[in-house]
Amino acid sequence: MAAESSQTMTTPTDAELVQAQADLWHHCLSYLTPMALRCAVQLGIPTAIHRLGGAASLPDLVTALSLPTSKVPFVGRLLRLLAATGILASNEAGMYSLVPLSYLLVDGVRIDGDASQTAFVLTVTSRHFMEAAIGLADWFKNDIPPPVPSPFEDVHGAALFEESMAALDPECDKLFNESLAAHDHMGIGTILRECHGIFNGLQSLTDCCGGDGTTARAIVKAYPHIKCNVLDLSRVIDKAPRDGFVNYIAGDMFHSIPPAQVVMLKLVLHFWSDEDCINILAQCKKAIPTREAGGKVIIIDIVVDSSSGKMFETQLLMDMAMMVYTRGRQRDEQDWNAIFVKAGFSDYKIVKKLGARGVIEVYP
Ligand SMILES: C[S@@+](CC[C@H](N)C(=O)[O-])C[C@H]1O[C@@H](n2cnc3c(N)ncnc32)[C@H](O)[C@@H]1O
């Protein structure tokens, strides 16, 4: 049968074959784009362009970065790739300028707080993260009973978020935590501006896995009458800033979640397996009142959408990132629905899609 169907495949034409080879080069060598991005961040190219007024020529940049003049042609080639891949913009006069993406890589850039994403770039392109991805085929072949460790755990014997990371490499652990903060803190301002309906009329909210309270403080700043709890592990809560705006509670969400009208899970569930998500959501349900009394869970996470064009590819890359680095996954609407039903919820609504993410309300 296989032989028969293979006979039906027409031999590619010469033009298709040379195009296929070029496409293969593109796929195999595309890893050099994140390496070029890492290099740009390490050299401080976006920050230098920003300091030079938002646009700079190659000679200006080489001077500003104090690079040897012997490297001018090589820097030119790096800038050309960064511009071709949309990381920078360039014009015919040979000027390179920032685009919104590279604006996020300027040191100290502020959008509703520190928005620089340089730690994220440096983390996901670091040796430990690359090694986890290189070991993927071995991981697939290895038949380990559940819970299946991630390729990262398999290769390094350490898991993200756990104390084993500091033992593996304290520098990597520090960078990962900075990267997580940069990744997580961005976006709450946009959500507050674009989705105010979800907070209107709320009296209390528990930010489950709320980290250092940045998100909860932004909510209280916008809605001072909302009483906000922040639940996280004691090692996180012990270091959180005490400012009187929010109520910090150390605990384990798998055991209990502080009661409130609403529980929020922002960028949490994608780190967990379906089974864990069902357990977490079941705890959320115990913590909130009925739908009639305004009870709901707010989830901010990726909703994979195959009709979203380029965003779909980004969402799938984020899913691969979850698979390689954690035991979690990204979910499409059907996956989310199945989890909500299994956790005992009656209904949900995708309130808004913002970039790659969605804002979902889930009702008891
Ligand atoms: C990705 S961060 C959450 C980001 C945060 N919600 C935000 O948007 O800024 C994951 C957090 O979950 C916390 N966490 C992990 N396991 C937990 C548990 N069992 N109970 C409570 N918090 C937990 C971690 O300490 C970490 O702060």
PDB file of N, CA, C and O in Angstrom, residues 306-345:
ATOM      1  N   SER A 306      -5.567  28.181  14.773  1.00  0.00           N
ATOM      2  CA  SER A 306      -4.948  27.842  13.481  1.00  0.00           C
ATOM      3  C   SER A 306      -5.318  28.835  12.389  1.00  0.00           C
ATOM      4  O   SER A 306      -4.713  28.839  11.317  1.00  0.00           O
ATOM      5  N   SER A 307      -6.305  29.699  12.645  1.00  0.00           N
ATOM      6  CA  SER A 307      -6.681  30.670  11.609  1.00  0.00           C
ATOM      7  C   SER A 307      -5.970  32.004  11.814  1.00  0.00           C
ATOM      8  O   SER A 307      -6.311  32.994  11.181  1.00  0.00           O
ATOM      9  N   SER A 308      -4.978  32.024  12.732  1.00  0.00           N
ATOM     10  CA  SER A 308      -4.389  33.330  13.056  1.00  0.00           C
ATOM     11  C   SER A 308      -3.113  33.631  12.275  1.00  0.00           C
ATOM     12  O   SER A 308      -2.336  34.501  12.664  1.00  0.00           O
ATOM     13  N   GLY A 309      -2.876  32.906  11.163  1.00  0.00           N
ATOM     14  CA  GLY A 309      -1.752  33.221  10.278  1.00  0.00           C
ATOM     15  C   GLY A 309      -0.421  33.071  10.975  1.00  0.00           C
ATOM     16  O   GLY A 309      -0.135  32.050  11.594  1.00  0.00           O
ATOM     17  N   LYS A 310       0.414  34.121  10.908  1.00  0.00           N
ATOM     18  CA  LYS A 310       1.769  34.078  11.473  1.00  0.00           C
ATOM     19  C   LYS A 310       1.724  33.847  12.990  1.00  0.00           C
ATOM     20  O   LYS A 310       2.612  33.242  13.567  1.00  0.00           O
ATOM     21  N   MET A 311       0.652  34.359  13.618  1.00  0.00           N
ATOM     22  CA  MET A 311       0.516  34.194  15.076  1.00  0.00           C
ATOM     23  C   MET A 311       0.410  32.716  15.446  1.00  0.00           C
ATOM     24  O   MET A 311       0.855  32.298  16.513  1.00  0.00           O
ATOM     25  N   PHE A 312      -0.191  31.913  14.554  1.00  0.00           N
ATOM     26  CA  PHE A 312      -0.340  30.468  14.796  1.00  0.00           C
ATOM     27  C   PHE A 312       1.048  29.837  14.949  1.00  0.00           C
ATOM     28  O   PHE A 312       1.288  29.049  15.861  1.00  0.00           O
ATOM     29  N   GLU A 313       1.975  30.240  14.040  1.00  0.00           N
ATOM     30  CA  GLU A 313       3.329  29.678  14.111  1.00  0.00           C
ATOM     31  C   GLU A 313       3.991  30.078  15.438  1.00  0.00           C
ATOM     32  O   GLU A 313       4.645  29.260  16.087  1.00  0.00           O
ATOM     33  N   THR A 314       3.780  31.331  15.848  1.00  0.00           N
ATOM     34  CA  THR A 314       4.343  31.790  17.128  1.00  0.00           C
ATOM     35  C   THR A 314       3.768  30.962  18.273  1.00  0.00           C
ATOM     36  O   THR A 314       4.486  30.549  19.186  1.00  0.00           O
ATOM     37  N   GLN A 315       2.452  30.715  18.222  1.00  0.00           N
ATOM     38  CA  GLN A 315       1.807  29.942  19.290  1.00  0.00           C
ATOM     39  C   GLN A 315       2.356  28.517  19.323  1.00  0.00           C
ATOM     40  O   GLN A 315       2.564  27.948  20.394  1.00  0.00           O
ATOM     41  N   LEU A 316       2.608  27.942  18.132  1.00  0.00           N
ATOM     42  CA  LEU A 316       3.161  26.578  18.094  1.00  0.00           C
ATOM     43  C   LEU A 316       4.606  26.564  18.600  1.00  0.00           C
ATOM     44  O   LEU A 316       5.029  25.609  19.253  1.00  0.00           O
ATOM     45  N   LEU A 317       5.350  27.621  18.317  1.00  0.00           N
ATOM     46  CA  LEU A 317       6.715  27.699  18.852  1.00  0.00           C
ATOM     47  C   LEU A 317       6.672  27.806  20.377  1.00  0.00           C
ATOM     48  O   LEU A 317       7.483  27.190  21.078  1.00  0.00           O
ATOM     49  N   MET A 318       5.698  28.570  20.889  1.00  0.00           N
ATOM     50  CA  MET A 318       5.550  28.662  22.353  1.00  0.00           C
ATOM     51  C   MET A 318       5.137  27.298  22.929  1.00  0.00           C
ATOM     52  O   MET A 318       5.516  26.950  24.046  1.00  0.00           O
ATOM     53  N   ASP A 319       4.378  26.515  22.155  1.00  0.00           N
ATOM     54  CA  ASP A 319       4.013  25.168  22.615  1.00  0.00           C
ATOM     55  C   ASP A 319       5.253  24.269  22.656  1.00  0.00           C
ATOM     56  O   ASP A 319       5.447  23.514  23.607  1.00  0.00           O
ATOM     57  N   MET A 320       6.098  24.382  21.622  1.00  0.00           N
ATOM     58  CA  MET A 320       7.337  23.587  21.621  1.00  0.00           C
ATOM     59  C   MET A 320       8.220  24.009  22.801  1.00  0.00           C
ATOM     60  O   MET A 320       8.864  23.174  23.428  1.00  0.00           O
ATOM     61  N   ALA A 321       8.231  25.318  23.087  1.00  0.00           N
ATOM     62  CA  ALA A 321       9.026  25.809  24.223  1.00  0.00           C
ATOM     63  C   ALA A 321       8.531  25.162  25.516  1.00  0.00           C
ATOM     64  O   ALA A 321       9.321  24.702  26.344  1.00  0.00           O
ATOM     65  N   MET A 322       7.200  25.085  25.678  1.00  0.00           N
ATOM     66  CA  MET A 322       6.642  24.445  26.877  1.00  0.00           C
ATOM     67  C   MET A 322       7.046  22.975  26.924  1.00  0.00           C
ATOM     68  O   MET A 322       7.356  22.441  27.980  1.00  0.00           O
ATOM     69  N   MET A 323       7.025  22.317  25.753  1.00  0.00           N
ATOM     70  CA  MET A 323       7.339  20.882  25.710  1.00  0.00           C
ATOM     71  C   MET A 323       8.820  20.643  26.039  1.00  0.00           C
ATOM     72  O   MET A 323       9.154  19.705  26.763  1.00  0.00           O
ATOM     73  N   VAL A 324       9.693  21.492  25.528  1.00  0.00           N
ATOM     74  CA  VAL A 324      11.133  21.269  25.718  1.00  0.00           C
ATOM     75  C   VAL A 324      11.588  21.682  27.121  1.00  0.00           C
ATOM     76  O   VAL A 324      12.423  21.033  27.730  1.00  0.00           O
ATOM     77  N   TYR A 325      10.989  22.769  27.653  1.00  0.00           N
ATOM     78  CA  TYR A 325      11.500  23.312  28.918  1.00  0.00           C
ATOM     79  C   TYR A 325      10.675  22.912  30.140  1.00  0.00           C
ATOM     80  O   TYR A 325      11.149  23.042  31.271  1.00  0.00           O
ATOM     81  N   THR A 326       9.395  22.560  29.934  1.00  0.00           N
ATOM     82  CA  THR A 326       8.508  22.330  31.091  1.00  0.00           C
ATOM     83  C   THR A 326       7.634  21.090  30.833  1.00  0.00           C
ATOM     84  O   THR A 326       7.755  20.451  29.794  1.00  0.00           O
ATOM     85  N   ARG A 327       6.721  20.813  31.749  1.00  0.00           N
ATOM     86  CA  ARG A 327       5.770  19.711  31.513  1.00  0.00           C
ATOM     87  C   ARG A 327       4.428  20.246  31.004  1.00  0.00           C
ATOM     88  O   ARG A 327       3.431  19.539  30.979  1.00  0.00           O
ATOM     89  N   GLY A 328       4.415  21.509  30.648  1.00  0.00           N
ATOM     90  CA  GLY A 328       3.155  22.140  30.237  1.00  0.00           C
ATOM     91  C   GLY A 328       2.947  22.111  28.743  1.00  0.00           C
ATOM     92  O   GLY A 328       3.664  21.436  27.999  1.00  0.00           O
ATOM     93  N   ARG A 329       1.929  22.845  28.294  1.00  0.00           N
ATOM     94  CA  ARG A 329       1.592  22.914  26.870  1.00  0.00           C
ATOM     95  C   ARG A 329       0.729  24.140  26.599  1.00  0.00           C
ATOM     96  O   ARG A 329       0.144  24.717  27.522  1.00  0.00           O
ATOM     97  N   GLN A 330       0.677  24.528  25.333  1.00  0.00           N
ATOM     98  CA  GLN A 330      -0.273  25.565  24.933  1.00  0.00           C
ATOM     99  C   GLN A 330      -1.524  24.859  24.435  1.00  0.00           C
ATOM    100  O   GLN A 330      -1.447  23.723  23.951  1.00  0.00           O
ATOM    101  N   ARG A 331      -2.680  25.539  24.560  1.00  0.00           N
ATOM    102  CA  ARG A 331      -3.962  24.865  24.273  1.00  0.00           C
ATOM    103  C   ARG A 331      -4.815  25.668  23.291  1.00  0.00           C
ATOM    104  O   ARG A 331      -4.824  26.904  23.360  1.00  0.00           O
ATOM    105  N   ASP A 332      -5.565  24.932  22.464  1.00  0.00           N
ATOM    106  CA  ASP A 332      -6.544  25.614  21.622  1.00  0.00           C
ATOM    107  C   ASP A 332      -7.879  25.669  22.371  1.00  0.00           C
ATOM    108  O   ASP A 332      -7.998  25.152  23.489  1.00  0.00           O
ATOM    109  N   GLU A 333      -8.875  26.281  21.739  1.00  0.00           N
ATOM    110  CA  GLU A 333     -10.139  26.502  22.456  1.00  0.00           C
ATOM    111  C   GLU A 333     -10.765  25.181  22.912  1.00  0.00           C
ATOM    112  O   GLU A 333     -11.285  25.081  24.029  1.00  0.00           O
ATOM    113  N   GLN A 334     -10.668  24.153  22.064  1.00  0.00           N
ATOM    114  CA  GLN A 334     -11.247  22.837  22.422  1.00  0.00           C
ATOM    115  C   GLN A 334     -10.557  22.249  23.648  1.00  0.00           C
ATOM    116  O   GLN A 334     -11.209  21.693  24.537  1.00  0.00           O
ATOM    117  N   ASP A 335      -9.217  22.378  23.682  1.00  0.00           N
ATOM    118  CA  ASP A 335      -8.456  21.866  24.836  1.00  0.00           C
ATOM    119  C   ASP A 335      -8.891  22.581  26.111  1.00  0.00           C
ATOM    120  O   ASP A 335      -9.089  21.968  27.161  1.00  0.00           O
ATOM    121  N   TRP A 336      -9.026  23.916  26.007  1.00  0.00           N
ATOM    122  CA  TRP A 336      -9.433  24.695  27.184  1.00  0.00           C
ATOM    123  C   TRP A 336     -10.819  24.251  27.642  1.00  0.00           C
ATOM    124  O   TRP A 336     -11.034  24.008  28.833  1.00  0.00           O
ATOM    125  N   ASN A 337     -11.727  24.143  26.669  1.00  0.00           N
ATOM    126  CA  ASN A 337     -13.107  23.760  27.007  1.00  0.00           C
ATOM    127  C   ASN A 337     -13.130  22.426  27.761  1.00  0.00           C
ATOM    128  O   ASN A 337     -13.815  22.275  28.777  1.00  0.00           O
ATOM    129  N   ALA A 338     -12.345  21.441  27.257  1.00  0.00           N
ATOM    130  CA  ALA A 338     -12.340  20.107  27.882  1.00  0.00           C
ATOM    131  C   ALA A 338     -11.875  20.205  29.340  1.00  0.00           C
ATOM    132  O   ALA A 338     -12.449  19.558  30.233  1.00  0.00           O
ATOM    133  N   ILE A 339     -10.878  21.030  29.588  1.00  0.00           N
ATOM    134  CA  ILE A 339     -10.355  21.185  30.953  1.00  0.00           C
ATOM    135  C   ILE A 339     -11.407  21.848  31.852  1.00  0.00           C
ATOM    136  O   ILE A 339     -11.625  21.433  32.994  1.00  0.00           O
ATOM    137  N   PHE A 340     -12.071  22.882  31.325  1.00  0.00           N
ATOM    138  CA  PHE A 340     -13.083  23.592  32.126  1.00  0.00           C
ATOM    139  C   PHE A 340     -14.205  22.634  32.524  1.00  0.00           C
ATOM    140  O   PHE A 340     -14.651  22.625  33.679  1.00  0.00           O
ATOM    141  N   VAL A 341     -14.650  21.817  31.560  1.00  0.00           N
ATOM    142  CA  VAL A 341     -15.749  20.881  31.840  1.00  0.00           C
ATOM    143  C   VAL A 341     -15.307  19.887  32.918  1.00  0.00           C
ATOM    144  O   VAL A 341     -16.009  19.652  33.907  1.00  0.00           O
ATOM    145  N   LYS A 342     -14.084  19.332  32.742  1.00  0.00           N
ATOM    146  CA  LYS A 342     -13.604  18.318  33.705  1.00  0.00           C
ATOM    147  C   LYS A 342     -13.411  18.912  35.097  1.00  0.00           C
ATOM    148  O   LYS A 342     -13.525  18.204  36.097  1.00  0.00           O
ATOM    149  N   ALA A 343     -13.129  20.216  35.172  1.00  0.00           N
ATOM    150  CA  ALA A 343     -12.943  20.848  36.489  1.00  0.00           C
ATOM    151  C   ALA A 343     -14.278  21.277  37.090  1.00  0.00           C
ATOM    152  O   ALA A 343     -14.323  21.848  38.183  1.00  0.00           O
ATOM    153  N   GLY A 344     -15.387  21.038  36.372  1.00  0.00           N
ATOM    154  CA  GLY A 344     -16.718  21.302  36.941  1.00  0.00           C
ATOM    155  C   GLY A 344     -17.276  22.681  36.641  1.00  0.00           C
ATOM    156  O   GLY A 344     -18.225  23.130  37.295  1.00  0.00           O
ATOM    157  N   PHE A 345     -16.711  23.372  35.645  1.00  0.00           N
ATOM    158  CA  PHE A 345     -17.246  24.702  35.285  1.00  0.00           C
ATOM    159  C   PHE A 345     -18.356  24.551  34.243  1.00  0.00           C
ATOM    160  O   PHE A 345     -18.378  23.585  33.475  1.00  0.00           O
TER     161      PHE A 345
END
